[in-house]
Short mmCIF file of C-alpha atoms in Angstrom, two decimals:
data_model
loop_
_atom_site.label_atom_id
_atom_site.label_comp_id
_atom_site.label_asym_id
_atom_site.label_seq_id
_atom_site.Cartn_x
_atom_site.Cartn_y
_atom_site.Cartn_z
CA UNK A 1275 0.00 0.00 0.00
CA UNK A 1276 2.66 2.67 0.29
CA UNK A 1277 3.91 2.18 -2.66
CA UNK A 1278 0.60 2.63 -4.33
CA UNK A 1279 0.10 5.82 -2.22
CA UNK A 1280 3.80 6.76 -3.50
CA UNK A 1281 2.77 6.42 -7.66
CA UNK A 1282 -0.73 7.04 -7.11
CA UNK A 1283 -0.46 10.48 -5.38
CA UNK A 1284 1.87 12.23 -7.66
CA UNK A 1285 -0.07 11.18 -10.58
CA UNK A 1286 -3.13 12.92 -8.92
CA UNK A 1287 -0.83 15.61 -8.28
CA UNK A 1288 0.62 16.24 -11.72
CA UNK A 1289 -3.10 15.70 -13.44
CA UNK A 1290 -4.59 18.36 -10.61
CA UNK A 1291 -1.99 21.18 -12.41
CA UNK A 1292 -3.03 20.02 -15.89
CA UNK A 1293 -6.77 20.74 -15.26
CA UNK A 1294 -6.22 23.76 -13.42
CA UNK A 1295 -3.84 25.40 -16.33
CA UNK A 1296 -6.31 24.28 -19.02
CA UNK A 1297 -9.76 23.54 -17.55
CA UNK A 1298 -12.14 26.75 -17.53
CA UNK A 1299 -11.96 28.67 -14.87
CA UNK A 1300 -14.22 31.76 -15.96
CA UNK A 1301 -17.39 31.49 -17.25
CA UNK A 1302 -19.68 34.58 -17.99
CA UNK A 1303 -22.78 35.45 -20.17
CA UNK A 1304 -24.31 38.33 -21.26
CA UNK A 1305 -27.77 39.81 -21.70
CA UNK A 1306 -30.19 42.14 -20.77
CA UNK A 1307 -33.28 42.83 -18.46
CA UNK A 1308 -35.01 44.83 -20.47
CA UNK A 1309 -38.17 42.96 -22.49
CA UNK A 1310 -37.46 45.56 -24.85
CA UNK A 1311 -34.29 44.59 -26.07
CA UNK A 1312 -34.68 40.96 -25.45
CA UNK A 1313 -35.80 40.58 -28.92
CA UNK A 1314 -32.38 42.21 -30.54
CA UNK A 1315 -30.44 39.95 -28.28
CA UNK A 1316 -32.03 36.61 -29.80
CA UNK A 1317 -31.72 38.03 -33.36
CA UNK A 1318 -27.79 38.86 -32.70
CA UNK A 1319 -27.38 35.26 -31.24
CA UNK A 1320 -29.60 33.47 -33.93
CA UNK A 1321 -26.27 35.36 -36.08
CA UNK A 1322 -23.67 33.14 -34.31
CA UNK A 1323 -22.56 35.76 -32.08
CA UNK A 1324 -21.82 33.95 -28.85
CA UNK A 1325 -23.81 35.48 -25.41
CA UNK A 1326 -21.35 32.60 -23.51
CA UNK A 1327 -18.09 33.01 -22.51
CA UNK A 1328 -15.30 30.54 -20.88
CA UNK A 1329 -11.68 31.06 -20.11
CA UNK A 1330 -8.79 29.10 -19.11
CA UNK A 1331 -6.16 30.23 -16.70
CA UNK A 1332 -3.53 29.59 -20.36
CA UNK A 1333 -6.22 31.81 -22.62
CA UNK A 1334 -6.13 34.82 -19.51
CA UNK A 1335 -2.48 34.59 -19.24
CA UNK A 1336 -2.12 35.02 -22.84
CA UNK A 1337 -4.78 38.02 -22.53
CA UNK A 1338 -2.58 39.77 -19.91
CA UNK A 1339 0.77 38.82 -22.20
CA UNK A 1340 -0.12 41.42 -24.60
CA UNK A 1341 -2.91 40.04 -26.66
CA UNK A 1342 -3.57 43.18 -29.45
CA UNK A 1343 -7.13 44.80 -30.27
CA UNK A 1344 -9.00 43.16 -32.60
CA UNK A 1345 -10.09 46.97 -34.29
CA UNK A 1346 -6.64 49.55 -34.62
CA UNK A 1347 -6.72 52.55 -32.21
CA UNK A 1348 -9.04 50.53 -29.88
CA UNK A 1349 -7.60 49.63 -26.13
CA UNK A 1350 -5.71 46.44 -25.03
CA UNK A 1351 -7.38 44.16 -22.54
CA UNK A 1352 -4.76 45.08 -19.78
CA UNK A 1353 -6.37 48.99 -20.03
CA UNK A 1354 -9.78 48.25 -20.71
CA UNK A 1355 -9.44 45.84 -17.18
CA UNK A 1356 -8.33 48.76 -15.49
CA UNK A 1357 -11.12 48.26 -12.29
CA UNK A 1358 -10.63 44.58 -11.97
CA UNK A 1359 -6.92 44.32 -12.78
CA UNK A 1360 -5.47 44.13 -9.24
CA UNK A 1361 -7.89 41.24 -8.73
CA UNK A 1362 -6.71 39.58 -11.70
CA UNK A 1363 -3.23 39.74 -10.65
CA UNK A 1364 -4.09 38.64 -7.07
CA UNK A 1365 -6.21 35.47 -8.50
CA UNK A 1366 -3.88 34.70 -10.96
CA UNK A 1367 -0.83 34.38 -8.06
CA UNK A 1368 -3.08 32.59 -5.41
CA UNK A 1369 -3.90 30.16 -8.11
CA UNK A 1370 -0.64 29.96 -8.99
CA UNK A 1371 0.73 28.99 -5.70
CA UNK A 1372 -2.52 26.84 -5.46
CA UNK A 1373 -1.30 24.54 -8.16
CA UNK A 1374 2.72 24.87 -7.02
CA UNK A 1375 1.16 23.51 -3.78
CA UNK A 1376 0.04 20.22 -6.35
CA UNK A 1377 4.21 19.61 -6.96
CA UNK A 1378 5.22 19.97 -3.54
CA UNK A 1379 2.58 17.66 -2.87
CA UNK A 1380 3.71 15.63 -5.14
CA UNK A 1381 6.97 15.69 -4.41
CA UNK A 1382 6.80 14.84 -0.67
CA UNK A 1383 4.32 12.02 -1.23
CA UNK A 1384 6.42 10.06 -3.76
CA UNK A 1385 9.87 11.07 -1.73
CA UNK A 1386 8.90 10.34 1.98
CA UNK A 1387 6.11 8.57 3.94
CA UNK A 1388 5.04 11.92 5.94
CA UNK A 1389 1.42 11.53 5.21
CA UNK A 1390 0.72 13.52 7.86
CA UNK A 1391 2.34 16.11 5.98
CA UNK A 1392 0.63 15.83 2.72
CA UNK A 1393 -2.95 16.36 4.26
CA UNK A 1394 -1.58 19.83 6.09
CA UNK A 1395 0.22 20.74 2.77
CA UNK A 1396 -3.12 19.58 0.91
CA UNK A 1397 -5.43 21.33 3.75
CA UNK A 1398 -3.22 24.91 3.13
CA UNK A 1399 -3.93 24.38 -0.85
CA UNK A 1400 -7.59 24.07 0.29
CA UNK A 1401 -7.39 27.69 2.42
CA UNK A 1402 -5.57 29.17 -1.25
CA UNK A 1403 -8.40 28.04 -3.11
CA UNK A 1404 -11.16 29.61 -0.97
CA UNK A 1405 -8.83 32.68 -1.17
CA UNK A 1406 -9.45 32.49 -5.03
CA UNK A 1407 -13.21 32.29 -4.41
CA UNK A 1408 -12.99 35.30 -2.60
CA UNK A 1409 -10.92 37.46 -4.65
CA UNK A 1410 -13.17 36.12 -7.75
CA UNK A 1411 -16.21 36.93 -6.19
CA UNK A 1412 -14.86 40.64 -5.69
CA UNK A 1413 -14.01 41.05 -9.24
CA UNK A 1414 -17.10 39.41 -10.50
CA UNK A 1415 -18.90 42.13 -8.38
CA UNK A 1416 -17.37 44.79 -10.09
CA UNK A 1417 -18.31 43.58 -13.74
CA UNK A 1418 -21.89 42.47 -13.13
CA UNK A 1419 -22.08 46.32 -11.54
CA UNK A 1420 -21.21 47.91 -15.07
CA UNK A 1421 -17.53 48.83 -14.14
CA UNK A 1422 -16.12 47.76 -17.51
CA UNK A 1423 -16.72 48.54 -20.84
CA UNK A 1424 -18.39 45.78 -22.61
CA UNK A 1425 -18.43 47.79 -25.89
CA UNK A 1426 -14.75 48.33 -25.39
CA UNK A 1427 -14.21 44.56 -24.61
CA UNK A 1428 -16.18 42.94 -27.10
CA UNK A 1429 -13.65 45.35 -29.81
CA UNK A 1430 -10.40 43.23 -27.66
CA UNK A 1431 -12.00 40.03 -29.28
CA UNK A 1432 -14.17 40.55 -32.41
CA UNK A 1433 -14.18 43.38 -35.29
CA UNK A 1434 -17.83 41.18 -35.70
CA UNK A 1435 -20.30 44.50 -36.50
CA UNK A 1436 -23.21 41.84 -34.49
CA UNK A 1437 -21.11 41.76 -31.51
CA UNK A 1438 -20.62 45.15 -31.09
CA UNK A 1439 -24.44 45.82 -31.53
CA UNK A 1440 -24.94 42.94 -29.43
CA UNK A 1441 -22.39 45.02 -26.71
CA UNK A 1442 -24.11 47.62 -26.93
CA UNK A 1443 -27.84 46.54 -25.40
CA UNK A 1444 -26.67 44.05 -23.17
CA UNK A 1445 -24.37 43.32 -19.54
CA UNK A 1446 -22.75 41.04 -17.99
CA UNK A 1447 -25.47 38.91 -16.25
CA UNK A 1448 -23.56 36.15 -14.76
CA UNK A 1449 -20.00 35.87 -13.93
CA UNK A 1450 -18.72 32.52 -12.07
CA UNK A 1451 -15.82 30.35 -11.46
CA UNK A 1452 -16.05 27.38 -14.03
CA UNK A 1453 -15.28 23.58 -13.71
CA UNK A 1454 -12.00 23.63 -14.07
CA UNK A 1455 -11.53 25.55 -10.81
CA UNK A 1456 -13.44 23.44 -9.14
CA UNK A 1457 -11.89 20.32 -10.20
CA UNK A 1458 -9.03 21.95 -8.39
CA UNK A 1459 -10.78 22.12 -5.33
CA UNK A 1460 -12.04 18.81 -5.93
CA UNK A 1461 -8.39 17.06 -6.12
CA UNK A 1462 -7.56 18.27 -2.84
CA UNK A 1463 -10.24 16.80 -1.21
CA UNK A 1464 -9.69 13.45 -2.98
CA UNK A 1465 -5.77 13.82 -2.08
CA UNK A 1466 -6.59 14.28 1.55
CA UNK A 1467 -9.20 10.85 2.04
CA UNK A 1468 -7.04 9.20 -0.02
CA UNK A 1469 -4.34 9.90 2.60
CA UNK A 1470 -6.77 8.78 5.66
CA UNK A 1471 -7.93 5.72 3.62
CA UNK A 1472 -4.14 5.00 3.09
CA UNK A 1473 -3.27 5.95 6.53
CA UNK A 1474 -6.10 3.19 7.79
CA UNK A 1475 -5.11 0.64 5.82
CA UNK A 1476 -1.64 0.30 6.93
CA UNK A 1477 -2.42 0.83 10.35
CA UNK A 1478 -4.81 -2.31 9.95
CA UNK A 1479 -4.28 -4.12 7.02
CA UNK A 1480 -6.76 -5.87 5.61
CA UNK A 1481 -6.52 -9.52 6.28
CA UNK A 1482 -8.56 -12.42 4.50
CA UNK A 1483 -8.27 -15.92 7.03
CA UNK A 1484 -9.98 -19.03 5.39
CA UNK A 1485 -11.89 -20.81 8.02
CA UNK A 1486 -10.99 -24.28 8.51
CA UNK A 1487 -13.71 -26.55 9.86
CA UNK A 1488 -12.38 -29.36 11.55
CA UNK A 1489 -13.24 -32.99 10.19
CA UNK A 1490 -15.07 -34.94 12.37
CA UNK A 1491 -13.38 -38.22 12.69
CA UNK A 1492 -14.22 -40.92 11.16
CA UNK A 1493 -15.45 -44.11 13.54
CA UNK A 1494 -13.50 -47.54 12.98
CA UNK A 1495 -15.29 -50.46 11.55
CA UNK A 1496 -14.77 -52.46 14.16
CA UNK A 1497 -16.34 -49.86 16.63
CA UNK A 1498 -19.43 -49.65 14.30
CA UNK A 1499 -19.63 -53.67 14.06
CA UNK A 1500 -19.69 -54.03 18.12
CA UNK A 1501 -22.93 -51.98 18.36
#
């Protein structure tokens, strides 16, 4: 059993960092309230203009890396982000050390036998994550409350004429972390009971005894004859 736990864990490890660089972590749609302009949003969508929008933590990297406007003269993401761009940087380092957290994790589980050690170490990734949640939820705020541009975005992605109609009768309605975040969360929970379930099992190892029934013994023939 430990040295399952010692190939198993890193593996969980290594796959945790893979989902959290290229899972979704942002998802956000946008529409509008008004009955009024309900109508112009379905029209723009029936167009193919998308009202859905995901992002990796690789794509918003990339984004903050110097991504150009899509239209010449227009802003870059960095400046049109202006509101919510210390809370980008702050998310983007907590998850960072979220999923550096995996490899040390990693590392001590296939090097050592301190269990004990991985559930603390996977316990501390759990308190970066709900930092994360936190810090999203604060920046999510901010765009649902009109802070941002969406005219000016929508130009970052698409010179598309029907999203910049589109952009300019709707909002953001919903902003959320995605499933890849949560997967995140997810591994660290698994990494932890797999640790106690580990833990238990070498304590008290699961043992399988046959039961042997005794024969009765068989009576002599001459006994048997005497009666």
């Amino acid at each position: 059993m430990k040295l399952a736990y010692r190939i198993i864990t890193p593996i969980l490890t290594v796959g945790a960092v893979l989902m959290g660089f290229f899972l979704k972590l942002f998802y956000f749609a946008i529409g509008t309230a008004d009955e009024s302009l309900s109508s112009i949003v379905q029209l723009v969508g029936a167009l193919g203009v998308k009202t859905t929008y995901e992002f990796s933590a690789y794509e918003l990297i990339s984004l903050l890396l110097g991504m150009e406007p899509a239209k010449e003269g227009s802003k870059s993401f960095v400046e049109l982000a202006a509101p919510v761009m210390p809370h980008i940087i702050s998310f983007i380092v907590f998850f960072v050390l979220t999923l550096l957290m995996f490899l040390a994790v990693g590392v001590v589980s296939a090097a050592t036998e301190k269990r004990n050690v991985v559930m603390a170490m996977s316990g501390g990734g759990l308190i970066l994550c709900l930092i994360c949640i936190v810090i999203a939820k604060l920046a999510f705020d901010k765009l649902i409350g009109g802070e941002l541009s969406l005219t000016d975005l929508m130009g970052v992605f698409s010179e598309n004429v029907g999203m910049q109609l589109l952009a300019a009768v709707v909002t953001i309605t919903s902003a959320t972390l995605s499933s890849g975040f949560y997967a995140v969360f997810g591994m660290y929970i698994l990494i932890i009971l797999w640790t106690v379930l580990t833990n238990m099992l070498i304590k008290t190892p699961l043992e399988f005894k046959k039961k042997h029934r005794r024969k009765k013994p068989m009576k002599r023939l001459s006994a048997i004859i005497h009666r």
